[in-house]
Coordinates of C-alpha atoms in Angstrom, one line a residue:
Chain A
M973 CA -57.4 68.6 -102.4
T974 CA -55.8 66.3 -104.8
Q975 CA -52.3 67.5 -105.8
P976 CA -50.9 66.8 -109.3
F977 CA -48.2 64.4 -108.0
D978 CA -50.2 62.6 -105.3
F979 CA -50.2 59.4 -107.2
L980 CA -46.4 59.4 -107.2
K981 CA -46.2 60.3 -103.5
N982 CA -48.7 57.7 -102.3
R983 CA -47.5 55.1 -104.9
P984 CA -50.2 52.5 -104.5
F985 CA -48.4 50.4 -107.1
L986 CA -45.4 50.0 -104.8
K987 CA -47.3 49.0 -101.6
Q988 CA -46.4 45.3 -102.1
T989 CA -42.8 44.6 -101.0
W990 CA -42.0 42.3 -103.9
V991 CA -43.1 44.8 -106.5
K992 CA -41.0 47.5 -104.8
Y993 CA -37.9 45.2 -104.8
A994 CA -38.5 44.0 -108.3
A995 CA -38.6 47.6 -109.5
V996 CA -35.4 48.3 -107.6
A997 CA -33.5 45.3 -108.9
I998 CA -34.6 44.8 -112.5
L999 CA -32.4 47.4 -114.2
P1000 CA -29.3 46.6 -112.2
A1001 CA -29.8 42.9 -112.8
L1002 CA -30.3 43.5 -116.5
A1003 CA -27.1 45.6 -116.6
L1004 CA -25.2 42.9 -114.6
F1005 CA -26.4 40.0 -116.8
Y1006 CA -26.2 41.8 -120.2
A1007 CA -22.4 42.2 -120.4
P1008 CA -21.5 38.6 -119.3
I1009 CA -24.0 37.0 -121.7
V1010 CA -22.9 39.1 -124.7
N1011 CA -19.2 38.8 -124.0
Y1012 CA -19.2 35.1 -123.2
S1013 CA -21.1 34.4 -126.4
V1014 CA -18.5 36.3 -128.4
L1015 CA -15.7 34.4 -126.6
L1016 CA -17.4 31.0 -127.2
F1017 CA -18.7 31.4 -130.7
G1018 CA -16.5 34.2 -132.2
Q1019 CA -13.7 33.8 -134.7
K1020 CA -10.1 34.0 -133.5
V1021 CA -7.9 36.7 -134.9
L1022 CA -4.6 38.1 -133.7
L1023 CA -4.1 41.9 -133.7
E1024 CA -0.7 43.5 -133.6
T1025 CA -0.5 46.0 -130.7
L1026 CA 1.6 48.2 -128.6
P1027 CA 0.7 48.4 -124.9
V1028 CA 1.3 51.2 -122.3
D1029 CA 0.0 50.9 -118.7
P1030 CA -2.3 53.5 -117.0
T1031 CA -4.7 52.9 -114.1
D1032 CA -8.5 53.1 -113.7
F1033 CA -9.6 53.9 -110.2
L1034 CA -12.6 51.6 -110.4
R1035 CA -11.1 48.7 -112.4
G1036 CA -7.5 48.8 -111.4
D1037 CA -4.4 48.6 -113.6
Y1038 CA -4.7 48.0 -117.3
V1039 CA -2.6 48.3 -120.4
T1040 CA -3.8 50.6 -123.2
L1041 CA -3.6 48.8 -126.5
D1042 CA -2.8 50.8 -129.7
Y1043 CA -3.6 48.7 -132.7
A1044 CA -2.1 48.7 -136.2
I1045 CA -5.6 48.2 -137.7
A1046 CA -6.8 51.4 -135.9
D1047 CA -5.3 53.6 -138.6
I1048 CA -8.1 53.8 -141.2
E1049 CA -7.2 57.1 -142.8
P1050 CA -5.9 55.5 -146.1
F1051 CA -8.9 53.3 -146.5
I1052 CA -11.8 55.8 -146.4
T1053 CA -12.9 59.1 -147.9
W1054 CA -15.5 61.0 -146.0
E1055 CA -18.1 62.5 -148.2
D1056 CA -18.0 65.9 -146.4
D1057 CA -14.2 66.2 -146.3
D1058 CA -14.5 69.5 -148.1
D1059 CA -16.4 71.1 -145.2
D1060 CA -13.5 72.7 -143.3
D1061 CA -15.4 74.1 -140.4
D1062 CA -16.1 71.0 -138.5
Y1063 CA -13.8 68.7 -140.4
D1064 CA -12.7 66.7 -137.4
K1065 CA -15.9 66.9 -135.4
R1066 CA -17.9 65.4 -138.2
R1067 CA -15.6 62.5 -138.5
R1068 CA -15.5 61.8 -134.8
G1069 CA -18.1 59.4 -133.5
R1070 CA -19.0 57.9 -136.9
E1071 CA -19.7 54.2 -137.0
V1072 CA -17.5 52.3 -139.5
Y1073 CA -17.2 48.7 -140.4
V1074 CA -13.6 47.5 -140.9
S1075 CA -13.2 44.3 -143.0
L1076 CA -10.2 42.2 -141.9
A1077 CA -7.9 39.9 -143.8
L1078 CA -5.8 37.3 -142.1
D1079 CA -2.2 36.4 -143.1
G1080 CA -0.6 33.0 -142.7
D1081 CA 0.0 33.5 -139.0
G1082 CA -3.6 34.6 -138.3
I1083 CA -2.6 38.2 -137.8
A1084 CA -5.3 40.6 -139.1
S1085 CA -4.9 43.6 -141.3
V1086 CA -7.5 46.1 -142.7
S1087 CA -8.7 45.2 -146.2
A1088 CA -11.6 47.6 -146.5
V1089 CA -13.5 50.2 -144.6
S1090 CA -17.1 51.1 -145.2
E1091 CA -20.1 52.7 -143.5
E1092 CA -22.3 49.8 -144.5
R1093 CA -22.2 46.4 -142.7
P1094 CA -20.0 44.1 -144.9
S1095 CA -20.0 40.3 -145.1
G1096 CA -17.2 38.1 -143.9
L1097 CA -14.8 39.0 -141.0
Y1098 CA -15.2 42.5 -139.8
L1099 CA -15.0 44.7 -136.7
K1100 CA -17.4 47.5 -135.9
G1101 CA -15.7 50.6 -134.7
R1102 CA -16.1 54.3 -134.2
A1103 CA -13.9 56.9 -135.8
K1104 CA -12.0 59.2 -133.5
R1105 CA -9.5 61.9 -134.0
R1106 CA -5.9 62.1 -132.9
F1107 CA -4.4 65.3 -131.6
W1108 CA -1.7 65.5 -134.2
G1109 CA -2.0 65.8 -137.9
S1110 CA -5.1 64.8 -139.8
R1111 CA -4.8 61.1 -139.0
V1112 CA -8.0 59.4 -138.1
D1113 CA -8.1 56.2 -136.1
C1114 CA -10.8 53.9 -135.2
D1115 CA -12.0 52.8 -131.7
Y1116 CA -13.1 49.2 -131.6
G1117 CA -13.7 49.1 -127.8
L1118 CA -10.6 46.9 -127.5
G1119 CA -8.3 49.5 -126.1
A1120 CA -7.9 48.2 -122.6
Y1121 CA -6.5 45.0 -121.1
Y1122 CA -6.9 44.7 -117.3
I1123 CA -4.0 43.2 -115.4
P1124 CA -3.4 42.3 -111.7
E1125 CA -2.4 45.4 -109.6
G1126 CA 1.3 46.2 -109.7
T1127 CA 2.2 43.8 -112.6
G1128 CA 2.5 46.5 -115.2
R1129 CA 6.3 46.6 -114.8
E1130 CA 6.5 42.8 -115.2
L1131 CA 4.5 43.0 -118.4
E1132 CA 6.7 45.9 -119.6
D1133 CA 9.8 43.8 -119.0
A1134 CA 8.3 40.7 -120.7
I1135 CA 7.4 42.5 -123.9
D1136 CA 10.7 44.4 -124.2
D1137 CA 11.8 44.1 -127.9
K1138 CA 9.0 41.6 -128.6
R1139 CA 5.8 41.6 -130.6
V1140 CA 2.6 41.8 -128.6
L1141 CA -0.4 40.2 -130.2
A1142 CA -3.9 40.5 -128.8
D1143 CA -5.9 37.3 -129.1
V1144 CA -9.4 38.7 -130.0
R1145 CA -12.6 36.8 -130.7
I1146 CA -15.0 38.5 -133.1
L1147 CA -18.7 37.8 -133.6
R1148 CA -20.9 39.9 -135.8
G1149 CA -18.5 42.8 -135.6
R1150 CA -18.1 42.8 -131.9
G1151 CA -14.6 41.9 -130.5
V1152 CA -13.6 40.7 -127.1
I1153 CA -10.0 40.3 -126.0
K1154 CA -9.2 36.8 -124.7
K1155 CA -5.5 37.3 -123.9
L1156 CA -2.3 38.9 -124.9
E1157 CA 0.4 36.9 -126.6
V1158 CA 4.1 37.8 -126.7
A1159 CA 6.0 36.6 -129.7
E1160 CA 9.6 37.1 -130.9
R1161 CA 10.1 39.7 -133.6
Chain B
M1293 CA -48.9 64.2 -86.6
E1294 CA -45.3 63.2 -86.1
R1295 CA -42.4 65.7 -86.1
K1296 CA -38.8 64.8 -86.4
V1297 CA -36.4 66.3 -83.8
S1298 CA -32.8 65.8 -83.0
E1299 CA -31.6 63.2 -80.5
S1300 CA -30.7 65.9 -77.9
R1301 CA -34.0 67.7 -78.2
R1302 CA -36.0 64.5 -77.7
K1303 CA -33.9 63.5 -74.8
F1304 CA -34.4 66.9 -73.2
L1305 CA -38.2 66.6 -73.8
S1306 CA -38.2 63.1 -72.3
E1307 CA -36.5 64.2 -69.1
E1308 CA -38.5 67.3 -68.7
S1309 CA -41.8 65.5 -69.4
R1310 CA -40.9 62.9 -66.7
L1311 CA -40.5 65.8 -64.3
W1312 CA -43.9 67.2 -65.3
V1313 CA -45.5 63.9 -64.6
Q1314 CA -43.8 63.8 -61.2
D1315 CA -45.0 67.3 -60.4
G1316 CA -48.5 66.4 -61.4
L1317 CA -48.7 68.8 -64.3
I1318 CA -49.6 66.2 -66.8
S1319 CA -50.6 62.5 -66.7
E1320 CA -48.4 59.6 -67.9
D1321 CA -50.8 59.1 -70.8
A1322 CA -50.4 62.7 -71.8
R1323 CA -46.6 62.4 -71.6
A1324 CA -46.7 59.3 -73.8
G1325 CA -48.9 61.2 -76.3
I1326 CA -46.5 64.1 -76.3
M1327 CA -43.5 61.9 -76.8
A1328 CA -45.2 60.0 -79.6
R1329 CA -45.5 63.3 -81.5
Y1330 CA -41.7 63.8 -81.6
V1331 CA -39.8 61.2 -83.5
Q1332 CA -36.0 61.2 -83.4
A1333 CA -34.5 62.2 -86.7
R1334 CA -31.8 59.5 -86.6
R1335 CA -29.4 61.8 -88.3
L1336 CA -26.3 61.3 -86.2
P1337 CA -26.6 57.6 -85.1
E1338 CA -26.9 56.5 -88.8
I1339 CA -23.6 58.1 -89.7
V1340 CA -21.4 55.5 -88.0
P1341 CA -23.0 52.4 -89.6
L1342 CA -23.2 54.2 -92.9
L1343 CA -19.5 55.1 -92.7
G1344 CA -18.9 51.4 -91.8
L1345 CA -20.9 50.2 -94.8
S1346 CA -19.2 52.8 -97.0
M1347 CA -15.8 51.5 -96.0
I1348 CA -16.9 47.9 -96.7
G1349 CA -18.1 49.1 -100.1
L1350 CA -14.8 50.8 -100.7
G1351 CA -13.1 47.6 -99.6
V1352 CA -15.1 45.7 -102.2
L1353 CA -14.2 48.2 -104.9
S1354 CA -10.5 48.1 -103.9
F1355 CA -10.6 44.3 -104.0
I1356 CA -12.0 44.4 -107.5
A1357 CA -9.5 47.1 -108.6
A1358 CA -6.7 44.8 -107.5
N1359 CA -7.8 42.3 -110.2
W1360 CA -6.7 39.4 -108.1
R1361 CA -5.2 36.8 -110.5
Y1362 CA -6.2 33.7 -108.4
I1363 CA -9.9 34.2 -108.9
P1364 CA -11.2 32.6 -112.2
P1365 CA -13.2 35.0 -114.4
L1366 CA -16.4 33.0 -114.2
L1367 CA -16.3 33.1 -110.4
K1368 CA -15.6 36.9 -110.5
V1369 CA -18.7 37.4 -112.7
T1370 CA -20.8 35.1 -110.5
L1371 CA -19.6 37.0 -107.4
A1372 CA -20.5 40.4 -109.0
I1373 CA -24.0 39.3 -109.8
C1374 CA -24.7 37.3 -106.7
S1375 CA -23.4 39.8 -104.2
Y1376 CA -25.7 42.5 -105.6
L1377 CA -28.7 40.3 -105.9
G1378 CA -28.0 38.7 -102.5
C1379 CA -27.9 42.1 -100.9
V1380 CA -31.2 43.2 -102.4
T1381 CA -32.8 39.8 -101.6
G1382 CA -31.6 40.2 -98.0
A1383 CA -33.1 43.6 -97.8
F1384 CA -36.4 42.2 -99.2
F1385 CA -36.7 39.5 -96.5
L1386 CA -35.7 41.8 -93.7
E1387 CA -38.4 44.3 -94.8
K1388 CA -40.9 41.4 -95.0
R1389 CA -40.0 40.6 -91.4
G1390 CA -40.9 44.2 -90.5
R1391 CA -37.4 45.6 -90.0
R1392 CA -37.2 49.2 -90.9
F1393 CA -33.6 50.2 -90.6
A1394 CA -31.6 47.3 -91.9
P1395 CA -33.2 47.0 -95.4
D1396 CA -32.3 50.5 -96.3
L1397 CA -28.7 50.0 -95.0
L1398 CA -28.5 46.8 -97.2
L1399 CA -29.8 48.7 -100.2
F1400 CA -27.2 51.4 -99.5
L1401 CA -24.5 48.7 -99.6
S1402 CA -26.0 47.3 -102.7
G1403 CA -25.2 50.6 -104.4
F1404 CA -21.5 49.9 -103.8
L1405 CA -21.8 46.3 -104.8
L1406 CA -23.6 47.2 -108.0
L1407 CA -20.8 49.7 -108.9
G1408 CA -18.2 47.1 -108.0
G1409 CA -20.0 44.5 -110.0
L1410 CA -20.2 46.6 -113.1
A1411 CA -16.5 47.5 -112.8
L1412 CA -15.6 43.8 -112.2
I1413 CA -17.5 42.6 -115.2
S1414 CA -16.0 45.3 -117.5
Q1415 CA -12.6 44.3 -116.0
V1416 CA -13.1 40.6 -116.7
F1417 CA -14.1 41.2 -120.4
H1418 CA -11.5 44.0 -120.8
V1419 CA -14.3 46.4 -121.8
D1420 CA -12.6 49.6 -123.0
G1421 CA -14.7 52.4 -121.6
S1422 CA -14.2 55.5 -119.6
A1423 CA -14.7 55.7 -115.9
S1424 CA -17.4 58.3 -116.4
G1425 CA -19.2 55.9 -118.7
L1426 CA -19.2 53.3 -115.9
L1427 CA -20.5 55.8 -113.4
M1428 CA -23.2 57.0 -115.8
T1429 CA -24.3 53.4 -116.2
W1430 CA -24.5 53.1 -112.4
L1431 CA -26.4 56.4 -112.2
L1432 CA -29.0 55.2 -114.7
V1433 CA -29.5 51.7 -113.3
F1434 CA -29.4 52.6 -109.7
A1435 CA -32.0 55.5 -110.2
P1436 CA -35.0 53.2 -109.5
T1437 CA -33.5 52.4 -106.1
F1438 CA -33.0 56.0 -105.3
L1439 CA -36.5 56.9 -106.5
I1440 CA -38.4 54.1 -104.8
V1441 CA -36.6 53.7 -101.5
R1442 CA -36.4 57.4 -100.6
N1443 CA -33.7 57.0 -98.0
M1444 CA -31.4 59.9 -97.1
S1445 CA -28.2 57.8 -97.2
I1446 CA -29.0 56.4 -100.6
Y1447 CA -29.8 59.9 -101.8
V1448 CA -26.5 61.1 -100.5
L1449 CA -24.7 58.2 -102.2
Y1450 CA -26.4 59.0 -105.5
E1451 CA -25.5 62.7 -105.2
V1452 CA -21.9 62.0 -104.4
V1453 CA -21.5 59.6 -107.2
S1454 CA -23.1 62.1 -109.6
L1455 CA -20.6 64.7 -108.4
F1456 CA -17.8 62.2 -109.0
Y1457 CA -19.2 61.5 -112.4
L1458 CA -19.3 65.2 -113.3
N1459 CA -15.7 65.8 -112.3
I1460 CA -14.3 62.7 -113.9
R1461 CA -16.3 63.5 -117.1
Y1462 CA -14.9 67.0 -117.0
A1463 CA -11.3 65.8 -116.4
E1464 CA -11.7 63.4 -119.4
N1465 CA -13.0 66.2 -121.5
Q1466 CA -9.8 68.1 -121.0
S1467 CA -8.0 65.7 -123.3
Y1468 CA -9.8 67.0 -126.3
S1469 CA -8.1 69.9 -127.9
Y1470 CA -10.9 71.3 -130.0
G1471 CA -14.5 72.3 -129.9
S1472 CA -16.8 75.3 -130.1
E1473 CA -16.2 78.7 -128.5
A1474 CA -18.4 77.7 -125.6
D1475 CA -16.2 74.6 -125.1
A1476 CA -13.1 76.8 -125.2
F1477 CA -14.6 79.1 -122.6
L1478 CA -15.2 76.2 -120.3
R1479 CA -11.9 74.6 -121.0
V1480 CA -10.2 76.9 -118.6
G1481 CA -9.1 74.0 -116.4
P1482 CA -10.6 71.5 -114.0
A1483 CA -11.4 74.3 -111.5
A1484 CA -14.3 75.4 -113.7
P1485 CA -17.0 73.0 -112.4
T1486 CA -15.9 73.7 -108.9
V1487 CA -16.1 77.4 -109.4
L1488 CA -19.5 77.1 -111.2
L1489 CA -20.9 74.9 -108.5
L1490 CA -19.7 77.1 -105.7
V1491 CA -20.9 80.3 -107.3
L1492 CA -24.4 78.8 -107.9
V1493 CA -24.7 77.3 -104.5
G1494 CA -23.4 80.5 -103.0
A1495 CA -26.2 82.4 -104.7
A1496 CA -28.7 79.7 -103.4
W1497 CA -27.4 80.2 -99.9
W1498 CA -27.9 83.9 -100.1
I1499 CA -31.5 83.4 -101.1
C1500 CA -32.0 80.8 -98.4
L1501 CA -30.5 82.9 -95.7
D1502 CA -32.6 85.8 -96.8
E1503 CA -35.7 83.7 -96.4
R1504 CA -34.8 83.0 -92.8
K1505 CA -34.3 86.8 -92.2
T1506 CA -37.7 87.6 -93.7
G1507 CA -39.5 84.7 -92.0
G1508 CA -40.7 82.9 -95.0
A1509 CA -40.7 85.7 -97.6
G1510 CA -44.0 87.1 -96.5
G1511 CA -44.7 90.5 -98.1
E1512 CA -41.9 90.2 -100.6
S1513 CA -42.1 90.3 -104.4
K1514 CA -43.7 87.4 -106.2
L1515 CA -40.5 86.6 -107.9
K1516 CA -38.7 86.5 -104.6
N1517 CA -41.5 84.4 -103.1
F1518 CA -41.1 82.0 -105.9
L1519 CA -37.4 81.8 -105.6
V1520 CA -37.3 81.8 -101.8
G1521 CA -40.3 79.9 -100.5
G1522 CA -41.7 78.3 -103.6
P1523 CA -40.7 75.1 -105.4
A1524 CA -37.7 76.7 -106.9
R1525 CA -35.9 76.5 -103.6
R1526 CA -36.1 72.8 -103.5
I1527 CA -36.4 71.8 -107.1
F1528 CA -33.8 74.1 -108.6
W1529 CA -31.6 75.8 -106.1
G1530 CA -31.7 73.0 -103.6
N1531 CA -30.2 70.3 -105.7
F1532 CA -26.8 70.2 -107.0
M1533 CA -27.5 67.3 -109.3
I1534 CA -29.3 69.9 -111.4
L1535 CA -26.1 71.9 -111.3
N1536 CA -24.1 68.9 -112.2
W1537 CA -26.4 68.3 -115.2
F1538 CA -26.3 71.9 -116.2
T1539 CA -22.5 71.9 -116.0
W1540 CA -22.2 68.7 -117.9
M1541 CA -24.5 70.0 -120.6
C1542 CA -22.1 72.9 -121.1
V1543 CA -19.0 70.7 -121.5
I1544 CA -20.3 68.0 -123.8
N1545 CA -18.7 68.2 -127.2
S1546 CA -19.7 65.0 -128.9
R1547 CA -23.0 64.9 -130.8
H1548 CA -23.6 61.2 -130.2
E1549 CA -23.6 61.8 -126.5
S1550 CA -26.2 64.5 -126.5
I1551 CA -29.0 62.1 -125.6
L1552 CA -27.4 61.3 -122.3
P1553 CA -27.7 64.7 -120.6
F1554 CA -31.3 64.9 -121.8
V1555 CA -32.1 61.5 -120.3
L1556 CA -30.3 62.4 -117.1
G1557 CA -32.0 65.8 -117.0
V1558 CA -35.5 64.3 -117.3
L1559 CA -34.6 61.7 -114.7
V1560 CA -33.2 64.3 -112.3
I1561 CA -36.2 66.6 -112.6
G1562 CA -38.5 63.6 -112.0
V1563 CA -36.5 62.6 -109.0
L1564 CA -36.8 66.1 -107.5
I1565 CA -40.5 66.5 -108.1
I1566 CA -41.2 63.1 -106.5
A1567 CA -38.8 63.3 -103.6
A1568 CA -39.5 67.0 -102.7
G1569 CA -42.8 65.9 -101.3
K1570 CA -41.3 63.4 -98.9
C1571 CA -37.7 63.8 -98.0
L1572 CA -37.6 67.5 -97.4
D1573 CA -34.4 67.5 -95.4
A1574 CA -32.6 66.2 -98.4
F1575 CA -33.4 69.4 -100.3
D1576 CA -32.4 71.7 -97.5
L1577 CA -29.7 73.9 -98.6
D1578 CA -27.8 73.3 -95.4
W1579 CA -27.2 69.8 -96.8
Q1580 CA -26.7 70.9 -100.3
G1581 CA -24.1 73.5 -99.5
L1582 CA -22.3 71.1 -97.3
L1583 CA -22.3 68.3 -99.8
V1584 CA -21.1 70.6 -102.6
T1585 CA -18.3 72.2 -100.7
G1586 CA -17.4 69.0 -98.8
A1587 CA -17.5 66.6 -101.7
A1588 CA -15.8 69.1 -104.0
G1589 CA -13.2 69.8 -101.3
I1590 CA -12.5 66.1 -100.8
T1591 CA -12.6 64.8 -104.3
L1592 CA -11.2 67.7 -106.3
S1593 CA -8.8 69.1 -103.7
F1594 CA -6.2 67.6 -101.4
P1595 CA -5.1 65.2 -104.2
F1596 CA -1.8 64.7 -102.4
A1597 CA -3.8 63.2 -99.5
W1598 CA -5.8 60.9 -101.8
G1599 CA -2.8 59.4 -103.6
E1600 CA -1.7 59.6 -107.2
R1601 CA -4.8 57.8 -108.5
W1602 CA -7.2 60.3 -107.2
Y1603 CA -4.9 63.0 -108.4
R1604 CA -5.0 61.6 -111.9
Y1605 CA -8.8 61.6 -112.0
G1606 CA -9.6 64.6 -109.9
S1607 CA -7.4 67.0 -111.8
V1608 CA -4.9 67.3 -114.5
G1609 CA -2.6 69.2 -112.1
G1610 CA -0.7 72.5 -112.6
E1611 CA -1.7 75.9 -111.4
D1612 CA -5.5 75.1 -111.6
L1613 CA -4.9 72.5 -108.9
L1614 CA -3.6 75.1 -106.5
A1615 CA -6.5 77.4 -107.3
Q1616 CA -9.2 74.8 -106.7
T1617 CA -7.5 73.4 -103.6
L1618 CA -7.5 76.9 -102.1
L1619 CA -11.0 77.6 -103.2
S1620 CA -12.5 74.4 -102.0
S1621 CA -10.6 74.5 -98.8
V1622 CA -11.7 78.0 -98.0
A1623 CA -15.3 77.2 -98.9
L1624 CA -15.3 74.1 -96.8
A1625 CA -13.6 75.7 -93.8
G1626 CA -15.9 78.7 -94.0
Y1627 CA -19.0 76.6 -94.1
L1628 CA -17.8 74.4 -91.2
I1629 CA -17.2 77.5 -89.1
Y1630 CA -20.6 78.9 -90.0
R1631 CA -22.2 75.6 -88.9
I1632 CA -20.3 75.5 -85.7
I1633 CA -21.2 79.1 -84.8
R1634 CA -24.8 78.5 -85.6
R1635 CA -24.8 75.1 -83.8
S1636 CA -27.7 74.1 -86.0
R1637 CA -28.6 71.1 -88.2
G1638 CA -26.0 69.7 -90.4
S1639 CA -23.3 69.6 -87.8
G1640 CA -23.6 65.9 -87.7
F1641 CA -22.6 65.6 -91.3
T1642 CA -19.8 68.1 -90.8
T1643 CA -18.4 65.7 -88.1
F1644 CA -18.7 62.9 -90.6
L1645 CA -16.8 64.8 -93.2
F1646 CA -14.1 65.7 -90.8
C1647 CA -13.9 62.0 -89.6
A1648 CA -13.8 60.8 -93.2
L1649 CA -10.9 63.2 -94.0
L1650 CA -9.0 62.2 -90.9
A1651 CA -9.6 58.5 -91.6
R1652 CA -8.3 58.9 -95.1
W1653 CA -5.1 60.5 -93.9
Y1654 CA -4.8 57.7 -91.3
F1655 CA -5.2 55.1 -94.0
G1656 CA -2.7 56.9 -96.1
M1657 CA -0.1 56.5 -93.3
F1658 CA -1.0 53.0 -92.2
F1659 CA -2.6 51.0 -95.0
T1660 CA 0.6 49.5 -96.2
F1661 CA 0.4 47.0 -93.3
M1662 CA -2.4 45.1 -95.1
S1663 CA -4.0 45.1 -98.4
R1664 CA -6.2 48.1 -99.1
S1665 CA -9.4 46.2 -99.5
M1666 CA -8.9 44.3 -96.2
F1667 CA -8.1 47.6 -94.5
F1668 CA -11.3 49.2 -95.6
I1669 CA -13.4 46.1 -94.9
S1670 CA -12.0 45.5 -91.4
G1671 CA -12.5 49.2 -90.6
G1672 CA -16.1 49.0 -91.8
V1673 CA -16.7 45.9 -89.7
I1674 CA -15.3 47.6 -86.6
L1675 CA -17.6 50.5 -87.1
L1676 CA -20.6 48.3 -87.6
L1677 CA -19.7 46.4 -84.4
I1678 CA -19.4 49.7 -82.5
T1679 CA -22.8 50.7 -83.7
F1680 CA -24.3 47.3 -82.7
A1681 CA -22.6 47.4 -79.3
S1682 CA -23.6 51.1 -78.6
R1683 CA -27.3 50.3 -79.4
K1684 CA -27.2 47.3 -77.1
W1685 CA -25.5 49.3 -74.4
S1686 CA -27.8 52.3 -74.6
K1687 CA -30.9 50.0 -74.4
L1688 CA -29.3 48.2 -71.5
A1689 CA -28.5 51.4 -69.7
V1690 CA -32.1 52.7 -70.2
R1691 CA -33.5 49.4 -68.9
N1692 CA -31.3 49.5 -65.9
S1693 CA -32.3 53.1 -65.1
G1694 CA -36.0 52.1 -65.4
G1695 CA -36.6 54.5 -68.4
D1696 CA -38.5 54.1 -71.6
E1697 CA -36.4 52.2 -74.1
N1698 CA -38.2 54.0 -77.0
D1699 CA -37.1 57.3 -75.5
A1700 CA -33.5 56.4 -76.0
A1701 CA -34.0 54.6 -79.3
L1702 CA -30.8 55.1 -81.3

């Protein structure tokens, strides 16, 4: 008697070896190709901006040592008013996860600062981010996906010494709101 | 119709049947017919090469985690893509040449290479994402391999990574200090998923053991028949990925992530329905229980043995750590004793877990002599060489004794 899932058990569509292996490899291959293509296009064609940052160094068990970057432009609280701010029940939860577009202005040294924040895609130079909440106070900051900079294992201390009392600037390339860190620059205060 | 039996049982049958032929009880043809009915389950012999491949995979991951500064980024990306695709292509050509064992082993290794490749690419481009996000990506893109290949080792790898995912996701969740009452209830510490898993699997064991007592649930209530002998045993109770999913559903607190548990849930149920018809052993609670207690015991407990990095991801420390260490240790020890007393299936995997734990302690003591990645890779290569040599030797020994090589197929 034919069972409901016989077609899945017998799998006639996977009898040919090449079909089977194509089905196995297609998603992983897409995942492996997607990130390099997107990120290299941002690095190649994106606009250069410098972001002032303060690094600390934790470790990721899969990707090794990295510095966590806390950006001055992450603080978007003074720039935006949420329409449902009066709803006290889920005040923070409603904010968290919202997509925001942060317009950037460059000073004479090429260092970026926030000029406007909106929930609509702006024109000009902007970063796309997601609002998140801090543990303290009501401050809201924005996650641009630029919070990690991976470094060779065991070099966290070297970096810490190098940036002592200095300004750390992230050289970021931006294309259509997507940012990719190219390198960290250390400058005198 | 073939039936899978253990190596020792098949060996016993081979020796006995040879005596039957000598005594004139059966003919040589009848003996060959009988032996053809019983296929060796290949449970134990696969463990050593799998352990070897796992170590090579860990070596690759360690190498990537070290973020070696002398490798240009473009070469790293090329390595990440080519190593995975090369492994799958190798498996494809080996399968075309009629090899049955090696393609699955290569696909097993490709799982590690894929995870390493994804990690390497996110490292090269400084992609700021959580470790759980990376594991989730792997779980989603590696799912077709798991679904299509239907190999026990790949199944186990998928399950173990899903357990890692759950616990890392849970540990990350601890950093948020708000949420609903349900969140607050579950935010009792990192021991919660361990406790939940152990309680649910404990209940499943009870049902399964009861089935053995009643000989297949005949004459029991319909509900019990369904729970004990029906699809529920394999599709619900028998798979802790469902439990992972369920637990994860309980701890999510971000609305934009709600689609992920749904997708994973549909995927998992699909996997179970398909695989339940083929790879029955994978859904045996002996395995499930062992995997849950073993993996929970190793990944969530003994953090001091796994180094500070595992400690950081496996737990946030404190009193909960002591509780889960004790709980997992007692559960694992109890299960191992139970297996040893029963001397039944699953003891091979028990040995594997013991060896893995011992090996990790050994590494913890000696791995400073060389880089971590080289230590894992060289260890893996040694195990693969041992496997290769043991197969050659066993075939040689059988040939010298004039026996049937297939009888001793390892």
